[in-house]
XYZ file of C-alpha atoms in Angstrom:
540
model
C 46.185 38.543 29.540
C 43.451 37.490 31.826
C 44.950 35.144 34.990
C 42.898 34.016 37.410
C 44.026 33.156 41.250
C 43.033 30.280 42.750
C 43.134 28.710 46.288
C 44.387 24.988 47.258
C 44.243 23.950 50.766
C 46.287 20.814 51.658
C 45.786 18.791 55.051
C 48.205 16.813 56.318
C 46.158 14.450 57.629
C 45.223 13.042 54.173
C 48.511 12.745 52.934
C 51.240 10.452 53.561
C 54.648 11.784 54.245
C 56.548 12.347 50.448
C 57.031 13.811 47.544
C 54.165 15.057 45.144
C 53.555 16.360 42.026
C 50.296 18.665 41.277
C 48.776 19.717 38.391
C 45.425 22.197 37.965
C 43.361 21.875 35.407
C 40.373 23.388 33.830
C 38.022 24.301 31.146
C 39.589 27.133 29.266
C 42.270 27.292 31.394
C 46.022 26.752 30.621
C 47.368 23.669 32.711
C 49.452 24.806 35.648
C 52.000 21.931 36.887
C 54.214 22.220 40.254
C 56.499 19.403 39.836
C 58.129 18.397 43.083
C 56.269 19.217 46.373
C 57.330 17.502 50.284
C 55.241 17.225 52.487
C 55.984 16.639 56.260
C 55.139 14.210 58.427
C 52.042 14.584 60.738
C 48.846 17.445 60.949
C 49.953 20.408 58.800
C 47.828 22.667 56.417
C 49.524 24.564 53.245
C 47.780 26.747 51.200
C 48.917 27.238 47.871
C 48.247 30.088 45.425
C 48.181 29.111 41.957
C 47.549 31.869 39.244
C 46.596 29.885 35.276
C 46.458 31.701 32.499
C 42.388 31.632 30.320
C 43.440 30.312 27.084
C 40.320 28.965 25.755
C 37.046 30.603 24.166
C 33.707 29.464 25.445
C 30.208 28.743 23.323
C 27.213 28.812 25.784
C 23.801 28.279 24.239
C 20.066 27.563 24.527
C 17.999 26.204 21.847
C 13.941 27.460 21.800
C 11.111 26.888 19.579
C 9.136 29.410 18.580
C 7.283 30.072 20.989
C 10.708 30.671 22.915
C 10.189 26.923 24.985
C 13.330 24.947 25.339
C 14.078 22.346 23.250
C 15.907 19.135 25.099
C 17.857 16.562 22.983
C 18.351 18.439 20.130
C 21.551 17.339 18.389
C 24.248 20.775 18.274
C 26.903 20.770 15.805
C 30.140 23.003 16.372
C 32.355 23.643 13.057
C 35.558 25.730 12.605
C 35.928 27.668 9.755
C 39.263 27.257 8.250
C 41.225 29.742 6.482
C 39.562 29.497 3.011
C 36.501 30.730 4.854
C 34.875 27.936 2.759
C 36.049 24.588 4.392
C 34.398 23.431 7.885
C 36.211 20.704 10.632
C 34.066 19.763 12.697
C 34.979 19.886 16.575
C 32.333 18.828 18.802
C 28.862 17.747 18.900
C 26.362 17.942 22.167
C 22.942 17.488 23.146
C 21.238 20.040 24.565
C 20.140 19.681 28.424
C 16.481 19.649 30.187
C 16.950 23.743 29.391
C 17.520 23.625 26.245
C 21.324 24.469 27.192
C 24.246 23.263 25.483
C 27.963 24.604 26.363
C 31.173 24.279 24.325
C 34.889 24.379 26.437
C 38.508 25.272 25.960
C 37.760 26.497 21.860
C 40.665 28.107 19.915
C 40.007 31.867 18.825
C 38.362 31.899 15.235
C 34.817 31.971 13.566
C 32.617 28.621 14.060
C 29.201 27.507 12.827
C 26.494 26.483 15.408
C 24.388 23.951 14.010
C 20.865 22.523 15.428
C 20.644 19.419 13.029
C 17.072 18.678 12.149
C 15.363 15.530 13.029
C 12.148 14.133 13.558
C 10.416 16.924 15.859
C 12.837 19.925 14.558
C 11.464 20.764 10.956
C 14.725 22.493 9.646
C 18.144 22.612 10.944
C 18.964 26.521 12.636
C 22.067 27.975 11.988
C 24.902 30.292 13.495
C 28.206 32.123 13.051
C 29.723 33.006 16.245
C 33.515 34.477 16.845
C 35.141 33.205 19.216
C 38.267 35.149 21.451
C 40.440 33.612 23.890
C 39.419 34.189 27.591
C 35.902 34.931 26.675
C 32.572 33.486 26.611
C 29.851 34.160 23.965
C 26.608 33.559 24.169
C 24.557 32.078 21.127
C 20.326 31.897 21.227
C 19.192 29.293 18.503
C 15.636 29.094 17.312
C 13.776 26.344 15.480
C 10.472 25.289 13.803
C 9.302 22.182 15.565
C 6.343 19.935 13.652
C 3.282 19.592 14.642
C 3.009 17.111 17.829
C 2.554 13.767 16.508
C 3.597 10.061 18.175
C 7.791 9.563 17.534
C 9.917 6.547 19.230
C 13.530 7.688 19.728
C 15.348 4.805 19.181
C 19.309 4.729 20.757
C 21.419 2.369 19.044
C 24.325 1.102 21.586
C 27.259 -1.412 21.489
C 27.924 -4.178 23.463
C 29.047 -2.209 26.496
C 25.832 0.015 26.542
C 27.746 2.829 26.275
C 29.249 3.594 22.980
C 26.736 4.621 20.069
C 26.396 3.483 16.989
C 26.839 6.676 15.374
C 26.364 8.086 11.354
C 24.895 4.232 10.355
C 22.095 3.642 8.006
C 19.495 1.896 9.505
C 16.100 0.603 8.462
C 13.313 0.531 10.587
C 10.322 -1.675 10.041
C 7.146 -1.167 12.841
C 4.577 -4.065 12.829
C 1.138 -3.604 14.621
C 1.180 -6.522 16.882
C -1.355 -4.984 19.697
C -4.377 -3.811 19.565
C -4.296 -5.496 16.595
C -1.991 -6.745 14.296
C -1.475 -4.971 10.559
C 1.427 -3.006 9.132
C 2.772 -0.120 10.436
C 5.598 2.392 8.898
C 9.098 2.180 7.204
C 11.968 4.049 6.878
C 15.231 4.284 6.661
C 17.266 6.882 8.856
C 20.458 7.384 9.545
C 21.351 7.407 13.162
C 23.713 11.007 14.879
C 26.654 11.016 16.600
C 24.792 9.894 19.652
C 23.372 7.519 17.952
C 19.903 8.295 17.752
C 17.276 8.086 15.457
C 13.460 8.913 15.582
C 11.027 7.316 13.881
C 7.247 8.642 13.686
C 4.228 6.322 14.961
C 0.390 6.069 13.965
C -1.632 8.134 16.210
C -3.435 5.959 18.077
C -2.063 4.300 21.052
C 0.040 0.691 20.192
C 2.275 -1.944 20.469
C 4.732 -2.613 17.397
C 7.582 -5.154 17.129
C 10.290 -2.959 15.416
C 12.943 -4.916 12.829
C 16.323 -2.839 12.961
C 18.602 -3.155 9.780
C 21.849 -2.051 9.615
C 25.590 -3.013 8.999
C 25.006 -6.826 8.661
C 22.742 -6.856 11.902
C 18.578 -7.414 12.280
C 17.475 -6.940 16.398
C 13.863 -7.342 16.632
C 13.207 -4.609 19.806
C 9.122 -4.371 21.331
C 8.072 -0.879 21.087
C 5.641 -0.383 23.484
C 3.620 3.010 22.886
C 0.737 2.923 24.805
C 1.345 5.119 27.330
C 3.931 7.172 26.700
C 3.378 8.673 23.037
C 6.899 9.517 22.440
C 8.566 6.213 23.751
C 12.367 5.854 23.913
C 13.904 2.834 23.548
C 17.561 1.569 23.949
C 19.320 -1.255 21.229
C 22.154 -2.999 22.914
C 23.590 -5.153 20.027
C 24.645 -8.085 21.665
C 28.356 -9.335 21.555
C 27.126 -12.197 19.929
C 23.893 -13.065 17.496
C 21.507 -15.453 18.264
C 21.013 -16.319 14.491
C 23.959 -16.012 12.207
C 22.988 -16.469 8.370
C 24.937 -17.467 5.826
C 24.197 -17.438 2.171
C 25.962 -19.716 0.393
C 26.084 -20.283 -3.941
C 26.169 -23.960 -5.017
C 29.446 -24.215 -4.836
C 29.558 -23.133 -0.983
C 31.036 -20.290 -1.617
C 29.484 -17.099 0.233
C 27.534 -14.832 -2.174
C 28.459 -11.096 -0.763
C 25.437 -9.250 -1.953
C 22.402 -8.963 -4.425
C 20.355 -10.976 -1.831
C 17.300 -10.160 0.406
C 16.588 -12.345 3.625
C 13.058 -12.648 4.831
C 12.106 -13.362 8.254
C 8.902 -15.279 9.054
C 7.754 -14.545 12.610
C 5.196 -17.453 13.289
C 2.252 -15.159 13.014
C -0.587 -13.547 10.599
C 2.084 -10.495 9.447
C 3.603 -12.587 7.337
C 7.320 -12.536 5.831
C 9.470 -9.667 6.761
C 12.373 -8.360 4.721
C 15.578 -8.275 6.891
C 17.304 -6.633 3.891
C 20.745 -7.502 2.523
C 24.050 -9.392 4.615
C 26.815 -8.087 4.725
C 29.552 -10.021 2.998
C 27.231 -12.623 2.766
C 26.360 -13.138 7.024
C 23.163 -11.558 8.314
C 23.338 -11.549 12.543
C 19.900 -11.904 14.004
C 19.061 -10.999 17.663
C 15.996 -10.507 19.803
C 14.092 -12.920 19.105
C 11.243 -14.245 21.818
C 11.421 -17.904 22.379
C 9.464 -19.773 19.711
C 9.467 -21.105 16.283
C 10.792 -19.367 13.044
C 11.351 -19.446 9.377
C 14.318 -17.854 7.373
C 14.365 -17.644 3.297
C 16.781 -15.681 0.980
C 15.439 -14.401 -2.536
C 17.242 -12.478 -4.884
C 17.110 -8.675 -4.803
C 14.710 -8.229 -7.700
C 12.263 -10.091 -5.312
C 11.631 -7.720 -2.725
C 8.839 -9.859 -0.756
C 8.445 -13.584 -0.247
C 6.054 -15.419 -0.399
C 5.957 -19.237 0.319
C 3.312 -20.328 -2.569
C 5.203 -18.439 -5.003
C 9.043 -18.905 -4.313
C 9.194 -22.380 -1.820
C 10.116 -24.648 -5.117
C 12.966 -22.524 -5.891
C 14.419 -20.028 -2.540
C 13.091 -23.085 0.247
C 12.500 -21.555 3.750
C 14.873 -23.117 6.597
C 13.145 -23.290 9.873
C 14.775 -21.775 13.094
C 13.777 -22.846 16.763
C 14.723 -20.797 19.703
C 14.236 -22.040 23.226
C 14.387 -20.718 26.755
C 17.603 -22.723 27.840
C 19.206 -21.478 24.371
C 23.115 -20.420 25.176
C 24.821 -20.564 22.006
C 24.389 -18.904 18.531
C 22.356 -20.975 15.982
C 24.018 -21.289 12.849
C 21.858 -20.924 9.638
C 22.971 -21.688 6.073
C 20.696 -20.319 3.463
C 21.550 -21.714 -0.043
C 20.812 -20.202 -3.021
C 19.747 -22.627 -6.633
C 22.619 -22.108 -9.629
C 22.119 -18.558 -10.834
C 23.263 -16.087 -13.531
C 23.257 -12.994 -14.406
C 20.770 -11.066 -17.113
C 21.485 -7.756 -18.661
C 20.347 -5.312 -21.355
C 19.077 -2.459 -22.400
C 15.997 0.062 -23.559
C 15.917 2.127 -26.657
C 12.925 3.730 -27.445
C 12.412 4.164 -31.699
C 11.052 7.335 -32.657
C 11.070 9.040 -36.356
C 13.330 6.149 -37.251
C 15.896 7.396 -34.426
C 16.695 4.908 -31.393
C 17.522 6.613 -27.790
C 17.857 5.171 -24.321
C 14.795 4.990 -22.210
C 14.595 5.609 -18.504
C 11.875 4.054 -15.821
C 10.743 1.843 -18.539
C 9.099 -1.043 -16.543
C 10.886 -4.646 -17.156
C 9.792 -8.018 -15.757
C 10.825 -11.548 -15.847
C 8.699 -14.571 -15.464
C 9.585 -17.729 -15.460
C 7.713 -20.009 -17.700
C 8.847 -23.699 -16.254
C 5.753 -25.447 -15.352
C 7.361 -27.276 -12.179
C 8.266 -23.969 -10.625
C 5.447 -22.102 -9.604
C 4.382 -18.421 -9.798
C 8.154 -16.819 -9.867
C 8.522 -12.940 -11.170
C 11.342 -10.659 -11.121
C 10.575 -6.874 -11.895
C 13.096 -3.844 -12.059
C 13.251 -0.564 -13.807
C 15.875 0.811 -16.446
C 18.519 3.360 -15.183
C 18.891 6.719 -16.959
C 21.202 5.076 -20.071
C 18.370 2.445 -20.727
C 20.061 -0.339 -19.201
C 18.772 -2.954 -16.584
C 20.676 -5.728 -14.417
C 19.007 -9.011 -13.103
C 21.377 -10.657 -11.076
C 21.088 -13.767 -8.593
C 18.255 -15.332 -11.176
C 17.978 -18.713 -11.129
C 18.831 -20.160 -14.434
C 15.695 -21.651 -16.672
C 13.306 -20.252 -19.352
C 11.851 -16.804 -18.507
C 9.248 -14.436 -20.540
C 10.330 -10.860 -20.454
C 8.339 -8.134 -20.755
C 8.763 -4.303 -20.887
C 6.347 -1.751 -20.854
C 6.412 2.087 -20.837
C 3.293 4.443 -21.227
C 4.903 5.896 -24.592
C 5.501 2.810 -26.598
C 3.702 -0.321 -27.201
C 4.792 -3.004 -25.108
C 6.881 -5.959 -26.049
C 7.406 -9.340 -25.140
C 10.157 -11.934 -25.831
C 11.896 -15.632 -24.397
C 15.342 -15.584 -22.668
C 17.342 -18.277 -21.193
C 19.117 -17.439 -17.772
C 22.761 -19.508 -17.386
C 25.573 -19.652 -15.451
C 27.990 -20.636 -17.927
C 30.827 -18.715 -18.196
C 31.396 -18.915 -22.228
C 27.320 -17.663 -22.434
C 27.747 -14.663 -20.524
C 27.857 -12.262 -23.657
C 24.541 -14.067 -24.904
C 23.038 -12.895 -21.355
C 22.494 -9.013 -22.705
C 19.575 -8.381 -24.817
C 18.088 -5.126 -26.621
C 15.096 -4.018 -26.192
C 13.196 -1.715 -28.687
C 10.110 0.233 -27.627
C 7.706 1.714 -30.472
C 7.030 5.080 -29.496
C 3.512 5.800 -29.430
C 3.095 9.426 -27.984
C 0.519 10.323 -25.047
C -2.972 11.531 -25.187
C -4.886 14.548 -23.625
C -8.394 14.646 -22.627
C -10.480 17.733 -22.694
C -13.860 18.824 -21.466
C -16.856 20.891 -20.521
C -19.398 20.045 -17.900
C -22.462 21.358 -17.687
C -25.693 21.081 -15.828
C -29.509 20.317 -17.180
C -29.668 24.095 -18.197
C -26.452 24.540 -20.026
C -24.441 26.640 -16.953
C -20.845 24.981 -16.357
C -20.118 23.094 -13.298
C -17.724 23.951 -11.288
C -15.197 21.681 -8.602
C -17.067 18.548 -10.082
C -14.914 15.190 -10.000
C -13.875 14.075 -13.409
C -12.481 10.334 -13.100
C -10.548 8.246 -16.107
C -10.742 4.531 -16.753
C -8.860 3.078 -19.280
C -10.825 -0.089 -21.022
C -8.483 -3.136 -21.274
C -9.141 -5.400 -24.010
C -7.354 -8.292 -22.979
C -9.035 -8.875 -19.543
C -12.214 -7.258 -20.931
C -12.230 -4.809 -17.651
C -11.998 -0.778 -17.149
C -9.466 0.391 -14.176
C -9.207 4.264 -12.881
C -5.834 5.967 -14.232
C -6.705 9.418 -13.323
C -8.895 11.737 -11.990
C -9.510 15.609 -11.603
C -11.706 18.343 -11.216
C -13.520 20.811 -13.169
C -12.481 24.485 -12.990
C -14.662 27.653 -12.179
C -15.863 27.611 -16.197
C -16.575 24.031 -15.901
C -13.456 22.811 -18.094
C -11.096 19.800 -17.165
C -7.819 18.560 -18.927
C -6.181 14.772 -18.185
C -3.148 14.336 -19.524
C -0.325 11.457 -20.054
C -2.724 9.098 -20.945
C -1.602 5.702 -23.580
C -3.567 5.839 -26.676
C -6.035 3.184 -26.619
C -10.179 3.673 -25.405
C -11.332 5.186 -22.056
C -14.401 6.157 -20.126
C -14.821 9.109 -18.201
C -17.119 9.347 -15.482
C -18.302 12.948 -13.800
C -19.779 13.048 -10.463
C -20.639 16.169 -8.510
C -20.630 16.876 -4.698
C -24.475 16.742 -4.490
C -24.290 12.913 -6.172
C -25.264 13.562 -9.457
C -23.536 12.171 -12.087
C -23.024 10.475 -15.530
C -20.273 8.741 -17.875
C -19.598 8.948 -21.522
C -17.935 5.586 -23.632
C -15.577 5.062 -25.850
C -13.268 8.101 -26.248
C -10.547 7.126 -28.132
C -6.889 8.570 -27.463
C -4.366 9.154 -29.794
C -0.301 9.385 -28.941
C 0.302 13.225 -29.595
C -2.947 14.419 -29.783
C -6.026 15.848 -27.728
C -9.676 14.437 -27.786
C -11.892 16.834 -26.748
C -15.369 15.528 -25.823
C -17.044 18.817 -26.232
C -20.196 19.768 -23.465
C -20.746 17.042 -21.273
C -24.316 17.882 -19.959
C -25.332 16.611 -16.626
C -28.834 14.619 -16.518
C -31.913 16.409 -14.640
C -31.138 15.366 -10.495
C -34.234 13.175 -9.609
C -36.166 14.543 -6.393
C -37.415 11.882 -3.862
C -40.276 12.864 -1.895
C -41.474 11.399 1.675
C -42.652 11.477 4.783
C -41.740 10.085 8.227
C -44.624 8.971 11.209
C -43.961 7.757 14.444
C -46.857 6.316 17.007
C -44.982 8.284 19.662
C -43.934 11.488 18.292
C -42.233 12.402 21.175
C -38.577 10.258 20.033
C -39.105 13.101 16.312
């Protein structure tokens, strides 16, 4: 067993007369108590020689990139491996130092994993088994594959007391352009570590953005300021109390818990933001600059709002926030009487019906008095689809899928309880098959042309317009293929890297089957001769 003697050197002139009791501690170290020691009265020194026991392994590390440069802030994960050699606890997490160093204390004898959890800059997490014995210290060298350098904010998400992190939350991050000039940025959602960081990657050139943080029934609007420092860290202290609290409230004034988005509407040319969803049915807002504001709620099908399309029905509720503001600013957002719309997809093929996924369905309502109102969503893997929060009325549903011919029908939204089994309708999609192109190009003088850019536009009847579906390129024998196309007519137009180019008309597809077009031949390239004079030939 491995003791260790250590030294203690009392004075008596920093000690009252009395009884004492001292205890030594330290990493890795068993604790050594002396229970009852007297001290006299007056100057005195006592040395006391304490031997304590090593008890505890030690993990001391440095994390490197590739090109074996320290990597600071990198979140380290410790694990122990349990008996079944398969299940992990894990015991500690650090970030690593200016160095690159991390250290782990006072660890039990067994195998661990070292972890370097990836992130923004690190590409991939690195990975470690160490053993570790009691008394001992091992050392651990982790490597990992950093991007390449690009603009990231590290954003910190803290609690009231600035101290404790908001740690493993979900959290969406919004960036707005408001300086050099004001356009959309990036989003993302993240998830934040156990110090409760997250990083979030920026446009290259230099910036200011006005970030909107979403997370656990919170929105903090934080000023990212990236001008100068291209990987800007910023710290969100989420306030003990909101200065916007949001409720959304049914007809009845009851709280509705979920199935709603809020929108935020700044008082500037970005527009509406979505805030995302409240949590049992309160959204807290904070950090918002003195001025005016404008809040909405819409229901989750709607994923943007817009104020010409949805004021009628989802009115906006305007916010002011002052200078001399102390309080919180309560907010009620009420939603119209709504129900609930269900069904399903089945897609008829050979006289056989099965479920269709990522079939595309929208509702629009067809009231005259209401505006331009659309709901869209997408059927799940069993065919079925869920509209909820709609407000009741006369709607026009339609469902498309590339496959099958589209279809159309009327459906009544209510909120009457004995009509909620009349709110689930079947759908049946006609299965038409998709279409393949095929090709040749070839030049003036019959060779194929190779790497030449073969674009697809499908004709639409209705609107009496052609729009781009596809494109590709020709291989080394001159040869293209398009695939997944709906039957129905199409264009294709060729263009090669010197500009010449042509188009042929009406191809008509076929579910199942493959149109080929044969030899497209290129046209002759037109040569444009000329010459250039200058009185002063001296600026040629």
């Amino acid at each position: 067993q491995r003791l260790t003697l250590c030294s203690l050197i009392v004075r008596g002139d920093a000690l009252a007369k009395g009884q004492y009791r001292l205890e030594f501690k330290a990493p890795n170290y068993a604790t050594v108590v002396i229970p009852e020691v007297k001290f006299p009265a007056g100057k005195f020194t006592v040395q006391l020689d304490i031997r304590m026991k090593r008890v505890g392994g030690c993990i001391r590390g440095v994390v490197v990139n590739r090109d074996g440069k320290p990597v600071s802030g990198a979140e380290v994960i410790l694990r122990a491996i349990g008996k079944s050699q398969s299940a992990t606890k894990q015991v500690q997490t650090q970030l690593t130092k200016k160095d690159g160093s991390f250290q782990f204390d006072a660890l039990r004898e067994g195998n661990y994993i070292l972890q370097v959890m990836p992130d923004a800059r690190i590409v991939t997490s690195s990975m470690q088994i160490v053993k570790v014995i009691a008394g001992e210290t091992v050392s651990a060298r982790m490597t990992v594959q950093m991007r390449k350098e690009q603009p990231i904010v590290k954003i910190q998400l803290l609690r009231a007391d600035g101290c404790t992190p908001i740690a493993r939350t979900r959290v969406r991050i919004s960036l707005r352009m408001i300086y050099p000039e004001r356009r959309y940025g990036a989003s993302a959602t993240l998830t934040t570590d156990a110090h409760g960081r997250c990083f979030m990657p920026l446009r290259k050139e230099p910036a200011v953005y006005r970030a909107y943080l979403t997370f656990a029934g919170w929105c903090i609007l934080k000023l990212v300021d990236a001008r100068a420092n291209k990987m800007p860290e910023v710290k969100v202290i989420v306030p003990s109390e909101p200065q916007v609290i949001c409720r959304i409230k049914a007809p009845d004034n009851t709280l509705i818990p979920g199935g709603v988005y809020i929108h935020l509407y700044a008082g500037d040319d970005l527009g509406w933001e979505n805030i995302g969803s409240p949590q049992e049915g309160i959204m807290r807002i904070a950090g918002l600059l003195p001025g005016n504001y404008k809040l909405a709620v819409t229901p989750i099908a709607t994923y943007s709002y817009s104020e010409y399309q949805h004021a009628r029905i989802f009115p906006a509720v305007e916010v002011k926030i002052s200078d001399e503001q102390t309080g919180t600013v309560d907010v009620t957002l009420s939603l119209p009487r709504c129900g609930t719309l269900r069904g399903k997809v089945l897609m008829v093929k050979n006289g056989h019906e099965r479920p269709l996924q990522f079939a595309n369905v929208q509702l629009e309502r067809i009231d005259g008095d209401s505006g331009q109102l659309f709901f869209a969503t997408a059927s799940r893997n069993d065919g079925s689809f869920t509209f909820t929060t709609i407000p009741i009325g006369d709607y026009k549903l339609t469902v498309r899928h590339t496959a099958c011919e589209e279809t159309q029908m009327r459906v009544t939204v209510t909120d009457k309880p004995d009509n909620r089994n009349s709110q689930f309708v079947t759908i049946r999609l006609k299965y038409v098959g998709l279409g393949t192109i095929v090709g040749r190009v070839i030049d003036s003088a019959g060779t194929s042309v190779a790497n030449a850019t073969v674009i697809i536009r499908r004709w639409d009847e209705r609107a009496e317009r052609q729009y781009q579906v596809s494109s590709t390129r020709t291989d080394a024998q001159g040869a293209f293929q398009c695939a997944g196309l709906r039957p129905g007519r199409y264009i294709i137009e060729i263009i090669t890297d010197d500009g010449n180019g042509t188009s042929v008309d009406k191809i008509i597809v076929r579910g199942d089957r493959t149109t080929d077009v044969g030899a497209v031949r290129l046209p002759q390239p037109s040569i444009i001769l000329g010459k250039v004079t200058a009185n002063d030939e001296s600026i040629l």
